[in-house]
């Protein structure tokens, strides 16, 4: 196993404190970035690293930064998305709890590269310990002169704050998050204008995921090409944290090269299926990703490869289901989740998710009708692509894939009722 | 979407909230609203109408908007909650490992449904989707709030964050009674129910 990068501090004692972080080479990248590099050089290195947004959309980070206008009449902002709410996803939490200074250091370098003087991190309200650790790290960084006025005597100023979320899945969507930051209901905005042009408080805004930001110090320190080379051969893009849950022997967060085959993650790293049962289905990228069948798991875990087989990388959260899993009940849980979390702004999503949940509940109770499955497909197609934000599509992913790939199981439920 | 209304009630003690706003030491703007609501929720265990009216006067944000925001987010409640809030994760990862059975066992023992509070204001049962510790599923989190005992008024607690959330991982229906027992030291409110 190569040296871990993003997870190197996960099991180190007191790694969340400034002293231990500096001992491990922390804030060297900050010094290098601020004193030896020009902002454009930093953006170039991040570009070369092949780092793609780790929140789920997978947009190249360097490219996102380059969209921010150099001269803007309004202040520019960095918003770090730590509203980790996608079921099955728990990779940002250990970063914030065990390595909060990596987030702070990454944020300072990002702001320096893009010319930003205010950074806010939006953390899920449920993540109490993450909030405490981040606030602690920010206070330490202020005391040491890494935040505040005239950082490292370079004349660069930056303020950073933690914002505690109030409990809404939709706030993980970037424009919903901005609305929430401004004290409103977290309902997504119409795009364009994209946040890079009109974002927080109408200013140009960079929005990055925690894991993306935590990778920045390593990229600056060791170079973009180095990071890119850490990915699987021919795929690149660095390393990524894969949270694995469900029916595996060793659930946990695994740091692996981008492009590691899903089979290897499940059987080698997570130890295989609990009780040596047979695999039935895998959700490869958080609850919103279309489900995969056992014969599809040789796919490399990487954005383009997963998209090719009709699923998605998302947050990289792998949820494994063994042969005893009741997929009808699982889909009911998923559909009730999306129906509950739909913010209500776009009609197709607000109504569609509710109807899908109702139909699947009916099937579960053994009261389904033979036309129900086609109705779900038709509702799903009515939602897809017709909403402002990806929540609608996120509900469609599991609905369509469960019903089409495991149709027999659903039909059995309709014919003979629950197991 | 939640269907809720504000409770009509007599005056509550607002001194703590007033001091908190004074200590913020800046002109309040719209982006202060959610942190203020969080402070109120933490202090009283719910959002009392007089406190919201006070926030409305201080921030000059109309009550209708405050109600809109407060009812949007799941963290806020318009009714008092129990002393202990039991959150059962029913996210996908916990579901496939049997969260449903855990939740119904808790409901059976306490005699409450999802979202309800026991008559003695000791427990509130809630289901949540994904608490970000999926490796340990099914997860139950029991959080205690010093203030939230079905009462209002009095001084807000010092800590801004909810007190002492305790995580229980790999919970099975069989383990539920023992876990709940730790929170019922005075009177045996669990006896007789279920078994």
Short mmCIF file of N, CA and C in Angstrom, two decimals, chain A residues 84-90 93 122 124-128 131-132 163-168 170-171 176 179-187 201 244-248 251-252 274 283 287 319-321 325-326 329-330 332-334 337 339-344 350, chain B residues 1-2 29-35 37-39 41-42 61 64-76 87 89-98 100 103 127-138 141 159-165 167 170:
data_model
loop_
_atom_site.label_atom_id
_atom_site.label_comp_id
_atom_site.label_asym_id
_atom_site.label_seq_id
_atom_site.Cartn_x
_atom_site.Cartn_y
_atom_site.Cartn_z
N UNK A 84 -22.45 17.20 4.22
CA UNK A 84 -22.39 15.81 3.75
C UNK A 84 -23.65 15.06 4.14
N UNK A 85 -24.60 14.98 3.22
CA UNK A 85 -25.88 14.39 3.60
C UNK A 85 -26.30 13.23 2.73
N UNK A 86 -25.54 12.94 1.69
CA UNK A 86 -25.88 11.86 0.78
C UNK A 86 -25.81 10.53 1.54
N UNK A 87 -26.94 9.80 1.62
CA UNK A 87 -26.87 8.55 2.39
C UNK A 87 -25.74 7.64 1.92
N UNK A 88 -25.01 7.11 2.87
CA UNK A 88 -23.88 6.24 2.58
C UNK A 88 -22.55 6.97 2.55
N UNK A 89 -22.59 8.29 2.56
CA UNK A 89 -21.37 9.08 2.42
C UNK A 89 -20.87 9.55 3.78
N UNK A 90 -19.66 9.15 4.11
CA UNK A 90 -19.09 9.63 5.38
C UNK A 90 -17.58 9.79 5.25
N UNK A 93 -16.48 13.78 6.96
CA UNK A 93 -16.50 13.84 8.41
C UNK A 93 -15.14 13.49 9.04
N UNK A 122 -19.60 25.52 5.27
CA UNK A 122 -20.99 25.19 5.66
C UNK A 122 -21.02 23.74 6.09
N UNK A 124 -22.79 20.48 8.06
CA UNK A 124 -24.06 19.90 8.53
C UNK A 124 -24.23 20.11 10.01
N UNK A 125 -25.43 20.51 10.43
CA UNK A 125 -25.69 20.75 11.85
C UNK A 125 -25.48 19.51 12.70
N UNK A 126 -25.69 18.33 12.11
CA UNK A 126 -25.55 17.08 12.86
C UNK A 126 -24.08 16.80 13.20
N UNK A 127 -23.16 17.39 12.47
CA UNK A 127 -21.73 17.11 12.66
C UNK A 127 -21.15 18.00 13.75
N UNK A 128 -21.59 17.77 14.97
CA UNK A 128 -21.20 18.66 16.08
C UNK A 128 -19.70 18.65 16.30
N UNK A 131 -17.74 20.53 13.67
CA UNK A 131 -17.83 21.98 13.84
C UNK A 131 -16.86 22.44 14.92
N UNK A 132 -16.83 21.69 16.03
CA UNK A 132 -15.92 22.07 17.11
C UNK A 132 -14.46 22.01 16.66
N UNK A 163 -20.08 27.90 9.39
CA UNK A 163 -21.53 28.09 9.43
C UNK A 163 -22.16 26.74 9.70
N UNK A 164 -23.03 26.70 10.71
CA UNK A 164 -23.65 25.44 11.08
C UNK A 164 -24.97 25.27 10.34
N UNK A 165 -25.09 24.21 9.58
CA UNK A 165 -26.31 23.95 8.83
C UNK A 165 -27.46 23.63 9.77
N UNK A 166 -28.69 23.68 9.23
CA UNK A 166 -29.84 23.51 10.10
C UNK A 166 -30.67 22.29 9.73
N UNK A 167 -30.10 21.42 8.90
CA UNK A 167 -30.80 20.18 8.62
C UNK A 167 -31.68 20.24 7.40
N UNK A 168 -31.09 20.10 6.24
CA UNK A 168 -31.84 19.99 4.99
C UNK A 168 -30.88 19.44 3.94
N UNK A 170 -31.15 19.30 0.84
CA UNK A 170 -31.06 20.14 -0.35
C UNK A 170 -29.92 21.16 -0.24
N UNK A 171 -29.51 21.51 0.99
CA UNK A 171 -28.44 22.49 1.15
C UNK A 171 -27.08 21.95 0.72
N UNK A 176 -28.52 25.97 -3.29
CA UNK A 176 -29.35 25.85 -2.08
C UNK A 176 -28.51 26.22 -0.86
N UNK A 179 -28.18 29.98 -0.60
CA UNK A 179 -29.39 30.58 -0.05
C UNK A 179 -29.43 30.42 1.46
N UNK A 180 -29.08 29.21 1.91
CA UNK A 180 -29.10 28.93 3.34
C UNK A 180 -28.07 29.80 4.07
N UNK A 181 -26.92 29.95 3.47
CA UNK A 181 -25.87 30.80 4.04
C UNK A 181 -26.38 32.23 4.22
N UNK A 182 -27.24 32.66 3.30
CA UNK A 182 -27.77 34.03 3.36
C UNK A 182 -28.96 34.14 4.31
N UNK A 183 -29.33 33.04 4.97
CA UNK A 183 -30.40 33.09 5.95
C UNK A 183 -31.78 32.81 5.38
N UNK A 184 -31.83 32.16 4.22
CA UNK A 184 -33.13 31.87 3.61
C UNK A 184 -33.39 30.38 3.60
N UNK A 185 -34.56 30.01 3.09
CA UNK A 185 -34.84 28.60 2.85
C UNK A 185 -33.85 28.12 1.81
N UNK A 186 -33.36 26.89 1.99
CA UNK A 186 -32.32 26.40 1.07
C UNK A 186 -32.86 25.92 -0.26
N UNK A 187 -33.58 26.76 -0.96
CA UNK A 187 -34.11 26.35 -2.26
C UNK A 187 -33.17 26.77 -3.38
N UNK A 201 -24.07 36.40 -1.65
CA UNK A 201 -24.31 37.85 -1.57
C UNK A 201 -24.02 38.54 -2.91
N UNK A 244 -17.25 2.80 2.40
CA UNK A 244 -17.95 1.55 2.06
C UNK A 244 -18.85 1.15 3.23
N UNK A 245 -20.11 0.85 2.93
CA UNK A 245 -21.04 0.47 3.99
C UNK A 245 -21.95 -0.64 3.49
N UNK A 246 -22.83 -1.10 4.33
CA UNK A 246 -23.74 -2.17 3.96
C UNK A 246 -23.19 -3.52 4.38
N UNK A 247 -23.52 -4.55 3.60
CA UNK A 247 -23.20 -5.93 4.01
C UNK A 247 -21.79 -6.36 3.67
N UNK A 248 -20.80 -5.64 4.11
CA UNK A 248 -19.41 -6.08 3.90
C UNK A 248 -18.80 -6.41 5.26
N UNK A 251 -16.67 -2.61 6.86
CA UNK A 251 -17.08 -1.29 6.36
C UNK A 251 -16.11 -0.22 6.85
N UNK A 252 -15.92 0.81 6.08
CA UNK A 252 -15.00 1.87 6.51
C UNK A 252 -14.67 2.78 5.35
N UNK A 274 -20.48 -9.96 4.02
CA UNK A 274 -20.68 -10.48 5.37
C UNK A 274 -21.28 -11.89 5.31
N UNK A 283 -24.76 0.04 -4.76
CA UNK A 283 -24.93 1.43 -5.14
C UNK A 283 -23.52 2.03 -5.10
N UNK A 287 -26.49 7.40 -2.38
CA UNK A 287 -27.84 6.93 -2.65
C UNK A 287 -28.39 7.35 -4.01
N UNK A 319 -22.46 1.35 -1.32
CA UNK A 319 -23.39 0.67 -0.41
C UNK A 319 -23.63 -0.73 -0.98
N UNK A 320 -23.24 -1.75 -0.22
CA UNK A 320 -23.27 -3.13 -0.70
C UNK A 320 -24.48 -3.85 -0.13
N UNK A 321 -25.20 -4.58 -1.00
CA UNK A 321 -26.38 -5.32 -0.54
C UNK A 321 -26.24 -6.80 -0.89
N UNK A 325 -31.15 -9.05 0.82
CA UNK A 325 -31.70 -7.71 0.87
C UNK A 325 -33.03 -7.62 0.12
N UNK A 326 -34.00 -7.00 0.75
CA UNK A 326 -35.29 -6.79 0.10
C UNK A 326 -35.23 -5.46 -0.66
N UNK A 329 -38.19 -2.87 -0.31
CA UNK A 329 -38.13 -2.06 0.92
C UNK A 329 -37.03 -1.01 0.81
N UNK A 330 -35.89 -1.42 0.23
CA UNK A 330 -34.78 -0.47 0.08
C UNK A 330 -35.18 0.71 -0.80
N UNK A 332 -38.16 1.76 -1.26
CA UNK A 332 -39.16 2.55 -0.51
C UNK A 332 -38.45 3.55 0.40
N UNK A 333 -37.39 3.08 1.10
CA UNK A 333 -36.64 3.98 1.97
C UNK A 333 -36.05 5.14 1.17
N UNK A 334 -35.47 4.79 0.02
CA UNK A 334 -34.86 5.82 -0.82
C UNK A 334 -35.90 6.82 -1.31
N UNK A 337 -37.16 9.13 1.31
CA UNK A 337 -36.12 10.12 1.59
C UNK A 337 -36.20 11.29 0.61
N UNK A 339 -38.68 12.16 -1.34
CA UNK A 339 -39.95 12.87 -1.24
C UNK A 339 -39.91 13.84 -0.05
N UNK A 340 -39.29 13.40 1.03
CA UNK A 340 -39.21 14.24 2.22
C UNK A 340 -38.27 15.41 1.99
N UNK A 341 -37.17 15.17 1.27
CA UNK A 341 -36.14 16.20 1.13
C UNK A 341 -36.35 17.12 -0.06
N UNK A 342 -37.27 16.78 -0.96
CA UNK A 342 -37.54 17.68 -2.08
C UNK A 342 -37.95 19.03 -1.51
N UNK A 343 -37.34 20.11 -2.02
CA UNK A 343 -37.55 21.41 -1.37
C UNK A 343 -38.88 22.02 -1.77
N UNK A 344 -39.50 21.50 -2.83
CA UNK A 344 -40.82 21.98 -3.20
C UNK A 344 -40.83 23.09 -4.23
N UNK A 350 -41.23 17.94 -6.78
CA UNK A 350 -42.09 17.97 -5.59
C UNK A 350 -43.20 16.93 -5.69
N UNK B 1 -41.99 17.63 3.54
CA UNK B 1 -42.32 18.95 4.09
C UNK B 1 -43.06 18.83 5.42
N UNK B 2 -42.74 19.69 6.33
CA UNK B 2 -43.35 19.57 7.65
C UNK B 2 -44.63 20.41 7.71
N UNK B 29 -28.25 41.26 10.24
CA UNK B 29 -28.71 41.20 8.86
C UNK B 29 -29.44 39.88 8.67
N UNK B 30 -29.92 39.70 7.47
CA UNK B 30 -30.70 38.51 7.18
C UNK B 30 -29.89 37.22 7.43
N UNK B 31 -28.59 37.28 7.16
CA UNK B 31 -27.81 36.05 7.31
C UNK B 31 -27.60 35.66 8.77
N UNK B 32 -28.02 36.51 9.72
CA UNK B 32 -27.95 36.13 11.13
C UNK B 32 -29.13 35.26 11.54
N UNK B 33 -30.14 35.18 10.68
CA UNK B 33 -31.38 34.55 11.11
C UNK B 33 -31.20 33.10 11.55
N UNK B 34 -30.55 32.29 10.70
CA UNK B 34 -30.43 30.86 11.05
C UNK B 34 -29.62 30.65 12.32
N UNK B 35 -28.45 31.31 12.46
CA UNK B 35 -27.74 31.18 13.75
C UNK B 35 -28.59 31.60 14.96
N UNK B 37 -31.90 31.43 15.19
CA UNK B 37 -32.89 30.38 15.41
C UNK B 37 -32.24 29.17 16.08
N UNK B 38 -31.00 28.86 15.67
CA UNK B 38 -30.29 27.74 16.29
C UNK B 38 -30.04 28.01 17.76
N UNK B 39 -29.68 29.23 18.07
CA UNK B 39 -29.45 29.60 19.46
C UNK B 39 -30.75 29.42 20.27
N UNK B 41 -33.36 27.52 19.50
CA UNK B 41 -33.70 26.10 19.60
C UNK B 41 -32.87 25.42 20.70
N UNK B 42 -31.58 25.74 20.74
CA UNK B 42 -30.71 25.13 21.74
C UNK B 42 -31.09 25.59 23.15
N UNK B 61 -36.94 41.28 10.29
CA UNK B 61 -37.41 40.29 9.32
C UNK B 61 -38.83 39.92 9.72
N UNK B 64 -43.59 36.17 8.96
CA UNK B 64 -43.94 35.20 7.92
C UNK B 64 -42.67 34.56 7.34
N UNK B 65 -41.65 35.38 7.14
CA UNK B 65 -40.40 34.84 6.58
C UNK B 65 -39.68 33.96 7.60
N UNK B 66 -39.70 34.40 8.84
CA UNK B 66 -39.04 33.61 9.88
C UNK B 66 -39.71 32.24 9.98
N UNK B 67 -41.05 32.25 9.91
CA UNK B 67 -41.77 30.99 9.97
C UNK B 67 -41.41 30.11 8.77
N UNK B 68 -41.28 30.75 7.61
CA UNK B 68 -40.92 30.01 6.39
C UNK B 68 -39.58 29.32 6.55
N UNK B 69 -38.60 30.05 7.05
CA UNK B 69 -37.26 29.49 7.22
C UNK B 69 -37.27 28.41 8.29
N UNK B 70 -37.91 28.73 9.43
CA UNK B 70 -37.87 27.79 10.55
C UNK B 70 -38.57 26.48 10.22
N UNK B 71 -39.64 26.55 9.42
CA UNK B 71 -40.35 25.31 9.11
C UNK B 71 -39.65 24.53 8.00
N UNK B 72 -38.70 25.15 7.31
CA UNK B 72 -38.00 24.48 6.21
C UNK B 72 -36.97 23.47 6.73
N UNK B 73 -36.29 23.85 7.80
CA UNK B 73 -35.16 23.03 8.27
C UNK B 73 -35.59 22.07 9.38
N UNK B 74 -35.04 20.87 9.32
CA UNK B 74 -35.49 19.83 10.25
C UNK B 74 -34.98 20.04 11.67
N UNK B 75 -33.96 20.89 11.83
CA UNK B 75 -33.41 21.11 13.17
C UNK B 75 -34.39 21.85 14.09
N UNK B 76 -35.31 22.58 13.49
CA UNK B 76 -36.17 23.44 14.30
C UNK B 76 -37.51 22.78 14.60
N UNK B 87 -32.58 9.69 17.86
CA UNK B 87 -32.58 9.74 16.41
C UNK B 87 -32.16 8.39 15.87
N UNK B 89 -31.19 6.37 12.62
CA UNK B 89 -30.82 6.59 11.23
C UNK B 89 -31.52 5.56 10.37
N UNK B 90 -32.29 6.03 9.38
CA UNK B 90 -32.92 5.10 8.45
C UNK B 90 -32.43 5.35 7.04
N UNK B 91 -31.21 5.91 6.94
CA UNK B 91 -30.58 6.09 5.64
C UNK B 91 -30.34 4.74 4.99
N UNK B 92 -30.00 4.77 3.72
CA UNK B 92 -29.91 3.52 2.96
C UNK B 92 -28.97 2.51 3.61
N UNK B 93 -27.79 2.99 4.03
CA UNK B 93 -26.79 2.07 4.57
C UNK B 93 -27.27 1.44 5.87
N UNK B 94 -27.94 2.22 6.72
CA UNK B 94 -28.47 1.66 7.97
C UNK B 94 -29.69 0.80 7.69
N UNK B 95 -30.49 1.21 6.69
CA UNK B 95 -31.68 0.44 6.37
C UNK B 95 -31.33 -1.00 6.01
N UNK B 96 -30.31 -1.15 5.13
CA UNK B 96 -30.01 -2.51 4.68
C UNK B 96 -29.48 -3.36 5.85
N UNK B 97 -29.10 -2.72 6.92
CA UNK B 97 -28.64 -3.49 8.08
C UNK B 97 -29.70 -3.54 9.19
N UNK B 98 -30.93 -3.20 8.88
CA UNK B 98 -32.03 -3.48 9.82
C UNK B 98 -32.49 -2.32 10.69
N UNK B 100 -35.06 -0.38 10.39
CA UNK B 100 -36.51 -0.35 10.56
C UNK B 100 -36.96 -1.09 11.82
N UNK B 103 -36.11 0.81 14.92
CA UNK B 103 -37.00 1.94 15.16
C UNK B 103 -38.34 1.46 15.71
N UNK B 127 -36.82 9.87 13.14
CA UNK B 127 -35.97 9.13 12.21
C UNK B 127 -35.24 10.13 11.34
N UNK B 128 -33.98 9.85 11.08
CA UNK B 128 -33.17 10.75 10.27
C UNK B 128 -32.53 9.93 9.16
N UNK B 129 -32.11 10.63 8.12
CA UNK B 129 -31.49 9.94 7.01
C UNK B 129 -30.00 10.23 7.01
N UNK B 130 -29.23 9.27 7.34
CA UNK B 130 -27.78 9.31 7.27
C UNK B 130 -27.14 10.31 8.22
N UNK B 131 -26.42 9.76 9.18
CA UNK B 131 -25.69 10.58 10.14
C UNK B 131 -24.20 10.54 9.87
N UNK B 132 -23.83 9.95 8.73
CA UNK B 132 -22.42 9.97 8.34
C UNK B 132 -21.51 9.06 9.13
N UNK B 133 -22.04 7.96 9.65
CA UNK B 133 -21.18 6.97 10.27
C UNK B 133 -21.66 5.60 9.82
N UNK B 134 -21.80 5.48 8.50
CA UNK B 134 -22.47 4.33 7.92
C UNK B 134 -21.78 3.01 8.22
N UNK B 135 -20.48 3.04 8.53
CA UNK B 135 -19.76 1.80 8.79
C UNK B 135 -20.30 1.11 10.04
N UNK B 136 -20.95 1.87 10.92
CA UNK B 136 -21.40 1.33 12.19
C UNK B 136 -22.90 1.01 12.22
N UNK B 137 -23.56 1.10 11.07
CA UNK B 137 -25.01 0.96 11.04
C UNK B 137 -25.53 -0.35 11.60
N UNK B 138 -26.76 -0.41 12.07
CA UNK B 138 -27.68 0.73 12.25
C UNK B 138 -27.26 1.62 13.43
N UNK B 141 -28.73 7.68 17.75
CA UNK B 141 -28.09 8.75 18.48
C UNK B 141 -29.07 9.27 19.52
N UNK B 159 -23.77 26.20 26.70
CA UNK B 159 -23.25 25.67 25.45
C UNK B 159 -24.18 25.99 24.29
N UNK B 160 -23.58 26.36 23.18
CA UNK B 160 -24.39 26.70 22.02
C UNK B 160 -24.87 25.44 21.32
N UNK B 161 -24.14 24.33 21.46
CA UNK B 161 -24.49 23.13 20.72
C UNK B 161 -25.25 22.18 21.62
N UNK B 162 -26.02 21.31 20.99
CA UNK B 162 -26.80 20.38 21.78
C UNK B 162 -25.87 19.53 22.64
N UNK B 163 -26.33 19.25 23.84
CA UNK B 163 -25.43 18.65 24.81
C UNK B 163 -25.35 17.15 24.69
N UNK B 164 -24.15 16.65 24.73
CA UNK B 164 -23.92 15.22 24.90
C UNK B 164 -24.68 14.29 23.98
N UNK B 165 -24.50 14.43 22.67
CA UNK B 165 -25.05 13.43 21.77
C UNK B 165 -24.27 12.15 21.95
N UNK B 167 -23.61 8.34 20.50
CA UNK B 167 -23.79 7.46 19.36
C UNK B 167 -23.84 6.00 19.80
N UNK B 170 -24.23 -0.31 15.47
CA UNK B 170 -24.62 -1.72 15.33
C UNK B 170 -25.69 -2.11 16.33
#
